[in-house]
Short mmCIF file of C-alpha atoms (C1' of nucleotides) in Angstrom, two decimals:
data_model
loop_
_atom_site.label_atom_id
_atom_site.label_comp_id
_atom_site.label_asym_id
_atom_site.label_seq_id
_atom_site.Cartn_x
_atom_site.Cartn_y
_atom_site.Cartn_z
CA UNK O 1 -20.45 18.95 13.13
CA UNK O 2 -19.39 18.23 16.73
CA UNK O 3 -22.61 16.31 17.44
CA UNK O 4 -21.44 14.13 14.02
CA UNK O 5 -18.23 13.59 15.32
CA UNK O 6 -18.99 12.50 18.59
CA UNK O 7 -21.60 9.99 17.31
CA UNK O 8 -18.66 8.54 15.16
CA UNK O 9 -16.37 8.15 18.30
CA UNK O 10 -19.21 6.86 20.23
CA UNK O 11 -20.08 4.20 17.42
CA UNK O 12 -16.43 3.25 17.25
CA UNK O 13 -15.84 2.63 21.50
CA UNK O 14 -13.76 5.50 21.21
CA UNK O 15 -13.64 7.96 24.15
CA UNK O 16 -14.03 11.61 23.44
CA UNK O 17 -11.06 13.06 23.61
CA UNK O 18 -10.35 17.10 22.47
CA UNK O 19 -7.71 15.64 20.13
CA UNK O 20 -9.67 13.56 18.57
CA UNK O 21 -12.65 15.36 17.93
CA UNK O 22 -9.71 17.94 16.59
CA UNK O 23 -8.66 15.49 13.98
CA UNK O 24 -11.63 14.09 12.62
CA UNK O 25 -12.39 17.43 12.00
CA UNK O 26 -9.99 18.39 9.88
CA UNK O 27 -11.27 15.01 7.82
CA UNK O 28 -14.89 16.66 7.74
CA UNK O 29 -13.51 20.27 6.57
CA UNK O 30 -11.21 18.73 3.98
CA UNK O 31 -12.80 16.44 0.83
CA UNK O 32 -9.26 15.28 -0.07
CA UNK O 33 -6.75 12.84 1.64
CA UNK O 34 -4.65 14.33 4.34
CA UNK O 35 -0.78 14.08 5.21
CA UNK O 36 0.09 13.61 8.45
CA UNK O 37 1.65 16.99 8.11
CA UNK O 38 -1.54 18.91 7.00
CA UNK O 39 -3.06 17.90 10.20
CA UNK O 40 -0.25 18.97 12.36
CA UNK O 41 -0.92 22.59 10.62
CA UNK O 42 -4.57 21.98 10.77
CA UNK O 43 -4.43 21.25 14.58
CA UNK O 44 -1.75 23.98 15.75
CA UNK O 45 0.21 23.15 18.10
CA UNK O 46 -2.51 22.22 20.58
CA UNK O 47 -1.29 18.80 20.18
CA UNK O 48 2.14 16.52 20.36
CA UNK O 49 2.88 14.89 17.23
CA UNK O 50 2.91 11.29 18.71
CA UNK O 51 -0.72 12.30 19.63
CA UNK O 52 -1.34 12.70 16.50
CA UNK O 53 0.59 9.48 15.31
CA UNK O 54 -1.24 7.46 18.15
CA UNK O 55 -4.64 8.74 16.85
CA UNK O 56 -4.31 8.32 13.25
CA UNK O 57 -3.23 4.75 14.28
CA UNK O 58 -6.53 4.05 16.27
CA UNK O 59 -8.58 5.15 13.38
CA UNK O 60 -7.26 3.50 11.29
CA UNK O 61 -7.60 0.07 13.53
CA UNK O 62 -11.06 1.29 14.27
CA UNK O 63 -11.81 1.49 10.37
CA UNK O 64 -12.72 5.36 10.98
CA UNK O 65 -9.81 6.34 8.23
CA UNK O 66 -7.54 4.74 5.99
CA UNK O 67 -4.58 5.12 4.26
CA UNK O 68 -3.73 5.55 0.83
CA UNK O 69 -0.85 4.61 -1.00
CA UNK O 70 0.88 6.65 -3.11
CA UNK O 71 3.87 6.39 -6.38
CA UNK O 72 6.09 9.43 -4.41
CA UNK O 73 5.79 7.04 -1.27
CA UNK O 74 3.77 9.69 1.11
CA UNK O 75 1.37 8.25 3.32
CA UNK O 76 -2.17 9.76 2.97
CA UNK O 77 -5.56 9.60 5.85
CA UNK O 78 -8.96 10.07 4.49
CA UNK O 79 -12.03 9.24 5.76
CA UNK O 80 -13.98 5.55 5.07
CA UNK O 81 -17.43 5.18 4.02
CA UNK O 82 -19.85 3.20 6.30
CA UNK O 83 -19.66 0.14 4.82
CA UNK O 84 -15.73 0.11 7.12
CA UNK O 85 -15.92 -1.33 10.37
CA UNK O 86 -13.08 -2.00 12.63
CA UNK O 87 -10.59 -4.21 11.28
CA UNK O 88 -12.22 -4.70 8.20
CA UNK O 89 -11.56 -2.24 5.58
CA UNK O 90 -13.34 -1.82 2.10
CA UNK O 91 -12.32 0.57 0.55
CA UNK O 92 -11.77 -0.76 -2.72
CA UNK O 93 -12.37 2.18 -5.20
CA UNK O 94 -10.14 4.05 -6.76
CA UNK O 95 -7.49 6.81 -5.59
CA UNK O 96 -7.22 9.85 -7.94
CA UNK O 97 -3.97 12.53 -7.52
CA UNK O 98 -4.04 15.82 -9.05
CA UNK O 99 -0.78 16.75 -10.33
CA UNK O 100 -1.83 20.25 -10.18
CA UNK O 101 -3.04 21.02 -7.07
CA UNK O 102 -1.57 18.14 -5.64
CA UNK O 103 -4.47 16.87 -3.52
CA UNK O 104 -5.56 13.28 -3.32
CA UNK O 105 -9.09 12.38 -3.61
CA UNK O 106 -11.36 9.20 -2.67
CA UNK O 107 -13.52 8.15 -6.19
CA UNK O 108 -15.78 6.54 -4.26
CA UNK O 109 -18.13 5.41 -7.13
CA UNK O 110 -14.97 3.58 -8.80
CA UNK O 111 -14.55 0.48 -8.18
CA UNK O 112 -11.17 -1.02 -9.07
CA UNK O 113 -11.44 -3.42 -11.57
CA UNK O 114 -10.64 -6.94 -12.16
CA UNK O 115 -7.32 -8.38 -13.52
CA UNK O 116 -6.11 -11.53 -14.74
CA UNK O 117 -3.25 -12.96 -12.33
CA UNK O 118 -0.74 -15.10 -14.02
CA UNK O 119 -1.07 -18.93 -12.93
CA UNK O 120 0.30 -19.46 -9.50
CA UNK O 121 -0.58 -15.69 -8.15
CA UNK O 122 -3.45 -15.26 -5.71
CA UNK O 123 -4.83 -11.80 -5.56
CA UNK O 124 -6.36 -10.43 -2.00
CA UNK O 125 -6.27 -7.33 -2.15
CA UNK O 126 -5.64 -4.29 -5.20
CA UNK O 127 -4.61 -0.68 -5.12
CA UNK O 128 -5.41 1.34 -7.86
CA UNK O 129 -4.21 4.91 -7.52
CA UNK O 130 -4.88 7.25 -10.97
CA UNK O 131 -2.89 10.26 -11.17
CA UNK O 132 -4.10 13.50 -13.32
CA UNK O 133 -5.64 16.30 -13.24
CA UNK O 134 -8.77 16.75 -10.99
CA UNK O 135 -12.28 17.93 -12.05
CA UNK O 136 -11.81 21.42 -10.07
CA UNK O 137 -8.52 21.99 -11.91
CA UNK O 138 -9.44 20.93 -15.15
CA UNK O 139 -12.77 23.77 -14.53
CA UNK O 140 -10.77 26.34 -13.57
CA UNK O 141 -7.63 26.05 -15.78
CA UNK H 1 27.34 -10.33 -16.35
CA UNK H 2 29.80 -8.14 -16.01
CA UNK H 3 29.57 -7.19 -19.68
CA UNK H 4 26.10 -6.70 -20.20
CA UNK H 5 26.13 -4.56 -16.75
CA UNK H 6 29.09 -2.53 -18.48
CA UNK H 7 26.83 -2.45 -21.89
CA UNK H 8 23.96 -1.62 -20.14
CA UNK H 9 25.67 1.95 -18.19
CA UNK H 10 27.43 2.83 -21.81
CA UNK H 11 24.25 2.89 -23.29
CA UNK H 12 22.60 4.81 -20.57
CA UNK H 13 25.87 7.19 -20.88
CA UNK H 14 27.01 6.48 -17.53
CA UNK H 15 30.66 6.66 -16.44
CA UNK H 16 31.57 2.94 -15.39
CA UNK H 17 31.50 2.97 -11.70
CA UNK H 18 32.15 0.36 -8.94
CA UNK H 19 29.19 1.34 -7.27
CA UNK H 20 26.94 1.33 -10.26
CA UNK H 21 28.20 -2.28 -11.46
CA UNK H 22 27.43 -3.56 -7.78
CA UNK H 23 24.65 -2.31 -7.31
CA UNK H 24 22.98 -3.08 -11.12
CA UNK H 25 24.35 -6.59 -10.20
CA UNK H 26 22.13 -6.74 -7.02
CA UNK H 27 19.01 -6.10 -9.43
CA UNK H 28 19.90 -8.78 -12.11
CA UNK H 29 20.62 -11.33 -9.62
CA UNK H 30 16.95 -10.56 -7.64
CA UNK H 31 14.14 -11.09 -9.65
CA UNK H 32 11.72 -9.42 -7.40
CA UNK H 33 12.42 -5.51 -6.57
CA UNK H 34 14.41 -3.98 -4.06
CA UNK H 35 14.36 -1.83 -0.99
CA UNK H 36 16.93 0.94 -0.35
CA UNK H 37 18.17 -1.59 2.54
CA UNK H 38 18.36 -4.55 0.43
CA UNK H 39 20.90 -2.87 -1.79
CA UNK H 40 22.85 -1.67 1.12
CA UNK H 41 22.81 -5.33 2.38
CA UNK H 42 23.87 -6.50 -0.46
CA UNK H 43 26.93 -4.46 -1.61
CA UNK H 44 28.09 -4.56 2.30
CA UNK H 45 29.99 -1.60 3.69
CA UNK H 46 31.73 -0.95 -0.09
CA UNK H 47 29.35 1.79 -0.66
CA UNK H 48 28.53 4.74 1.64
CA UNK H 49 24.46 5.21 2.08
CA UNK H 50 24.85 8.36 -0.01
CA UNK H 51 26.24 7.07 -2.90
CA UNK H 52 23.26 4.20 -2.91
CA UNK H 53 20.75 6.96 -2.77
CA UNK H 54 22.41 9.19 -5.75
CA UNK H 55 23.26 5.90 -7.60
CA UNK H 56 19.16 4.70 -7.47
CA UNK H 57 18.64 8.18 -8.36
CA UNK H 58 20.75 8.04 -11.50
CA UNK H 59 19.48 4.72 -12.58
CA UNK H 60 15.47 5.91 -12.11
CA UNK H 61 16.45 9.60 -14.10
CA UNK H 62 18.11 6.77 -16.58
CA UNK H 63 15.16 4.53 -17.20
CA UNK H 64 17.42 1.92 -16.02
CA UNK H 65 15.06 0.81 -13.04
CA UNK H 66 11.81 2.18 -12.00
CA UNK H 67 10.21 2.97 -8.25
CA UNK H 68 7.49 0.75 -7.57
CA UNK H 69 4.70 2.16 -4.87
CA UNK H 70 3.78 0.12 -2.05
CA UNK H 71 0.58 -0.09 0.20
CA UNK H 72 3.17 0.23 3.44
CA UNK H 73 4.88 3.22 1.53
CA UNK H 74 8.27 1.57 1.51
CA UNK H 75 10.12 2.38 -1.71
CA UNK H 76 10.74 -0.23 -4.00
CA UNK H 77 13.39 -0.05 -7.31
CA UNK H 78 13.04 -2.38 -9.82
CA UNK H 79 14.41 -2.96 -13.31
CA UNK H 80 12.86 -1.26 -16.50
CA UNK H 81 12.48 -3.59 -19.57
CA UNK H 82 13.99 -2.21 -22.53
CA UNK H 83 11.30 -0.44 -23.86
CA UNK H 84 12.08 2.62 -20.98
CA UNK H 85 14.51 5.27 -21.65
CA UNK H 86 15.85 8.32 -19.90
CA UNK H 87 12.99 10.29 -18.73
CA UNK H 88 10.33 7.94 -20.20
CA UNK H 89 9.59 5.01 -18.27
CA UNK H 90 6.70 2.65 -19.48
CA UNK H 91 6.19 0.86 -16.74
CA UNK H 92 2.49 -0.02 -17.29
CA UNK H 93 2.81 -3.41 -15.99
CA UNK H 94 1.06 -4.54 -12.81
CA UNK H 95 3.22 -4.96 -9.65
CA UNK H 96 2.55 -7.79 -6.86
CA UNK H 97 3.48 -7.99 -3.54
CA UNK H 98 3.59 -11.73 -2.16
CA UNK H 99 1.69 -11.17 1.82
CA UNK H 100 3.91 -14.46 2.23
CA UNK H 101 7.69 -13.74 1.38
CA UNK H 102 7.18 -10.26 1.22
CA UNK H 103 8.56 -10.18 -2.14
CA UNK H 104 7.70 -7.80 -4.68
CA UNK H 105 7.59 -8.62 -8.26
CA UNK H 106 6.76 -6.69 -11.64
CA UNK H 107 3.92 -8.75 -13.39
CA UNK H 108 5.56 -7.69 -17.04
CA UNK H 109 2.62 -9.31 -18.85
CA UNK H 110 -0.31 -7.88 -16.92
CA UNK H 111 -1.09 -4.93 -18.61
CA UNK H 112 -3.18 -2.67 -16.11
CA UNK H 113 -6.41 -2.56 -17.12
CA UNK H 114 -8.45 0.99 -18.31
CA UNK H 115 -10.80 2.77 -15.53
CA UNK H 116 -13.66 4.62 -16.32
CA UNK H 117 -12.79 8.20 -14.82
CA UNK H 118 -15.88 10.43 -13.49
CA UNK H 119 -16.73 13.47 -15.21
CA UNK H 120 -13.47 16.26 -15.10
CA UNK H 121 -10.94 13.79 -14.35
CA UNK H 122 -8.15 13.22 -16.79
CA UNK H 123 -6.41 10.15 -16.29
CA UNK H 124 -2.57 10.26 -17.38
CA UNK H 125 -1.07 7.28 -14.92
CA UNK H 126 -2.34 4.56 -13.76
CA UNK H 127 -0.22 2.37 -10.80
CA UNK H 128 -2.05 -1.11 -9.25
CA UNK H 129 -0.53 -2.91 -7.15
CA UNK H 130 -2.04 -6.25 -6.22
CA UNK H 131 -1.04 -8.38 -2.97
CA UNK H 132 -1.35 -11.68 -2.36
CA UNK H 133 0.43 -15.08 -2.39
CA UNK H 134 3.26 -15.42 -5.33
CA UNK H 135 3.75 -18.28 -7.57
CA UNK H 136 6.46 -19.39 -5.38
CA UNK H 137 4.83 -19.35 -1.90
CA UNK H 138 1.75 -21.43 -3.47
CA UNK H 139 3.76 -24.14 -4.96
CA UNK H 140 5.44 -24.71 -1.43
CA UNK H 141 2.85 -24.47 1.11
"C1'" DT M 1 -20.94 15.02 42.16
"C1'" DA M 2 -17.04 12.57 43.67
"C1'" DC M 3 -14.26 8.44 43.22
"C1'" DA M 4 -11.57 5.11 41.29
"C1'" DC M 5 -10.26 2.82 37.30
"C1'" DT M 6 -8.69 2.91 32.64
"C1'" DA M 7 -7.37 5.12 28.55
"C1'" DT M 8 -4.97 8.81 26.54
"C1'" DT M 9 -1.51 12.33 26.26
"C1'" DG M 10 3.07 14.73 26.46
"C1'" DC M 11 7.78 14.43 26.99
"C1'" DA M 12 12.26 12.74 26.04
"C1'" DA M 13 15.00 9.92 23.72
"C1'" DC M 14 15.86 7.11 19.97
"C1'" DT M 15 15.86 4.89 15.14
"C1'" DA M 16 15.31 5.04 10.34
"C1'" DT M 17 15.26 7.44 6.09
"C1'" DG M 18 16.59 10.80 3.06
"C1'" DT M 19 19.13 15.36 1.58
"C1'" DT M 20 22.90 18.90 0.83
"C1'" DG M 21 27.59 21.09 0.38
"C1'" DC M 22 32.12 20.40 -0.23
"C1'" DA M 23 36.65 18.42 -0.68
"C1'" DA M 24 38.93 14.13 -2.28
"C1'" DA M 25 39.11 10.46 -5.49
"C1'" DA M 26 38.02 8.13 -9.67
"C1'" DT M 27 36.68 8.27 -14.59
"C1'" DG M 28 36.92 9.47 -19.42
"C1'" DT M 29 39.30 12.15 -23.05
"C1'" DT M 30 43.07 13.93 -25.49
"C1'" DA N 1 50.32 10.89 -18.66
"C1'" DA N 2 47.72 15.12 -17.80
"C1'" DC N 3 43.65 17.46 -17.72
"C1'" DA N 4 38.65 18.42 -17.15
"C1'" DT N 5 34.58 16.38 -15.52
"C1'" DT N 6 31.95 13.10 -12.68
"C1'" DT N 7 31.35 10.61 -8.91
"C1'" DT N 8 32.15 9.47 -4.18
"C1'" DG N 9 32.64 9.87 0.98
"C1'" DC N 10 32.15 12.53 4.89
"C1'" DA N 11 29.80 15.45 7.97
"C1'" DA N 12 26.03 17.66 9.13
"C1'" DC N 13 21.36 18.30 8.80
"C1'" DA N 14 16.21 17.46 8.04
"C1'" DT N 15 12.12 14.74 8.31
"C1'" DA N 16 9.32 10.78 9.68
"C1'" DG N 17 8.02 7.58 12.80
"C1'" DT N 18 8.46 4.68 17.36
"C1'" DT N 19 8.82 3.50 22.38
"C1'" DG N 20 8.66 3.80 27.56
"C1'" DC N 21 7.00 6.13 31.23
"C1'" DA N 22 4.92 9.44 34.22
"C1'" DA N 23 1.19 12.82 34.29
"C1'" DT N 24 -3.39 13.84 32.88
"C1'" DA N 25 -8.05 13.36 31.25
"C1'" DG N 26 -12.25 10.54 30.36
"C1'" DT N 27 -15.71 7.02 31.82
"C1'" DG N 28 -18.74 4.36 34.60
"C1'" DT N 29 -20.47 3.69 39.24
"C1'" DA N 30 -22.02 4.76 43.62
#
DNA sequence: TACACTATTGCAACTATGTTGCAAAATGTT
DNA sequence: AACATTTTGCAACATAGTTGCAATAGTGTA
């Protein structure tokens, strides 16, 4: 784990900072999106909440994370695949909510599909976000 | 205007309201959504910042307008068509966001397409939101 | 390993956004 | 017009996010 996350700073021209090792952890312990408010429980109060701010920021410029949008207007960090490199996100699959147990989860394997625009409208980018309930809710319910 | 704005709160069973007829009147004379501070732009100091909130509130509980999610999480409120009621909005339509004006507009007659959800995953909404250039911004650049 | 340079962090202060309780004012009903 | 009910404004509070700056930690080099 530590040895993972170091390689991902290194690859990124990060330095290795305890914060940041700290954060990107709680990306690698959690499958589902994160709040910035489940990191600042997840990290204690080892660090400021700017830090945190500042960090999530460079992450996301660095294509390490990125965010996810969703209907109730929260803003949501998980982690991108390789195929993201630093100012050049592609993350175009599809976000799933769970209205049960409330987490928010990458569906990697689903890509968003294609729509007809109206004439006129140019298309560069789509969100798709699919809200429901989640595979480990629906098996233990 | 006035009397379809006064038709439109009757039928909703809403009290006839300065603030509700100013602020429906800021929707039908924008035909792309609104921010929170758009509103308060537009009805000036009349209206204090609470009432706004409670008002877009009452109109959303209403079916009157709907919130539309946006990549930068701002919150957008736009008008329902008529087929939305109190507490059943039908919104399926696919929302754009122009990268140009930085207008957002309901696509009323892009339908959003079906995704094929993995295994467990039950699907009840679906939100896209598509960003690009508008209509507008291509005919004039 | 120690040094110097650069990047990062913490603190304080600030802005923006949204919420709640309660008394005053406006609305609808008779 | 008078009453009961909603709605509004105010004040105070809560949360989220940003900025400048000084102190600290990390990195590359000798």
């Amino acid at each position: 784990m530590e040895q993972k996350i170091i390689d991902l700073l290194k690859r990124s021209n990060l330095s290795i900072t305890d914060s940041r090792k700290k954060i990107l952890e709680s990306f690698f312990q959690e499958d589902s999106a994160l709040a910035h408010a489940d990191i600042e429980n997840h990290v204690g109060q080892d660090f400021d909440r700017v830090t945190i701010y500042r960090t999530l920021q460079t992450f996301v410029d660095k294509g390490i994370i990125h965010t996810i949008p969703t209907p109730d207007n929260a803003v949501l960090y998980a982690l991108c695949k390789d195929s993201c490199s630093a100012g050049h996100h592609h993350d175009n699959h599809v976000h799933f909510i769970c209205d049960n147990c409330n987490k928010t989860f990458c569906l990697e394997h689903v890509v968003v599909p294609a729509v007809h625009m109206p004439v006129g409208f140019a298309a560069s980018q789509i969100d798709m976000v699919v809200s429901g309930i989640c595979n480990y809710c629906n098996a233990t319910t």
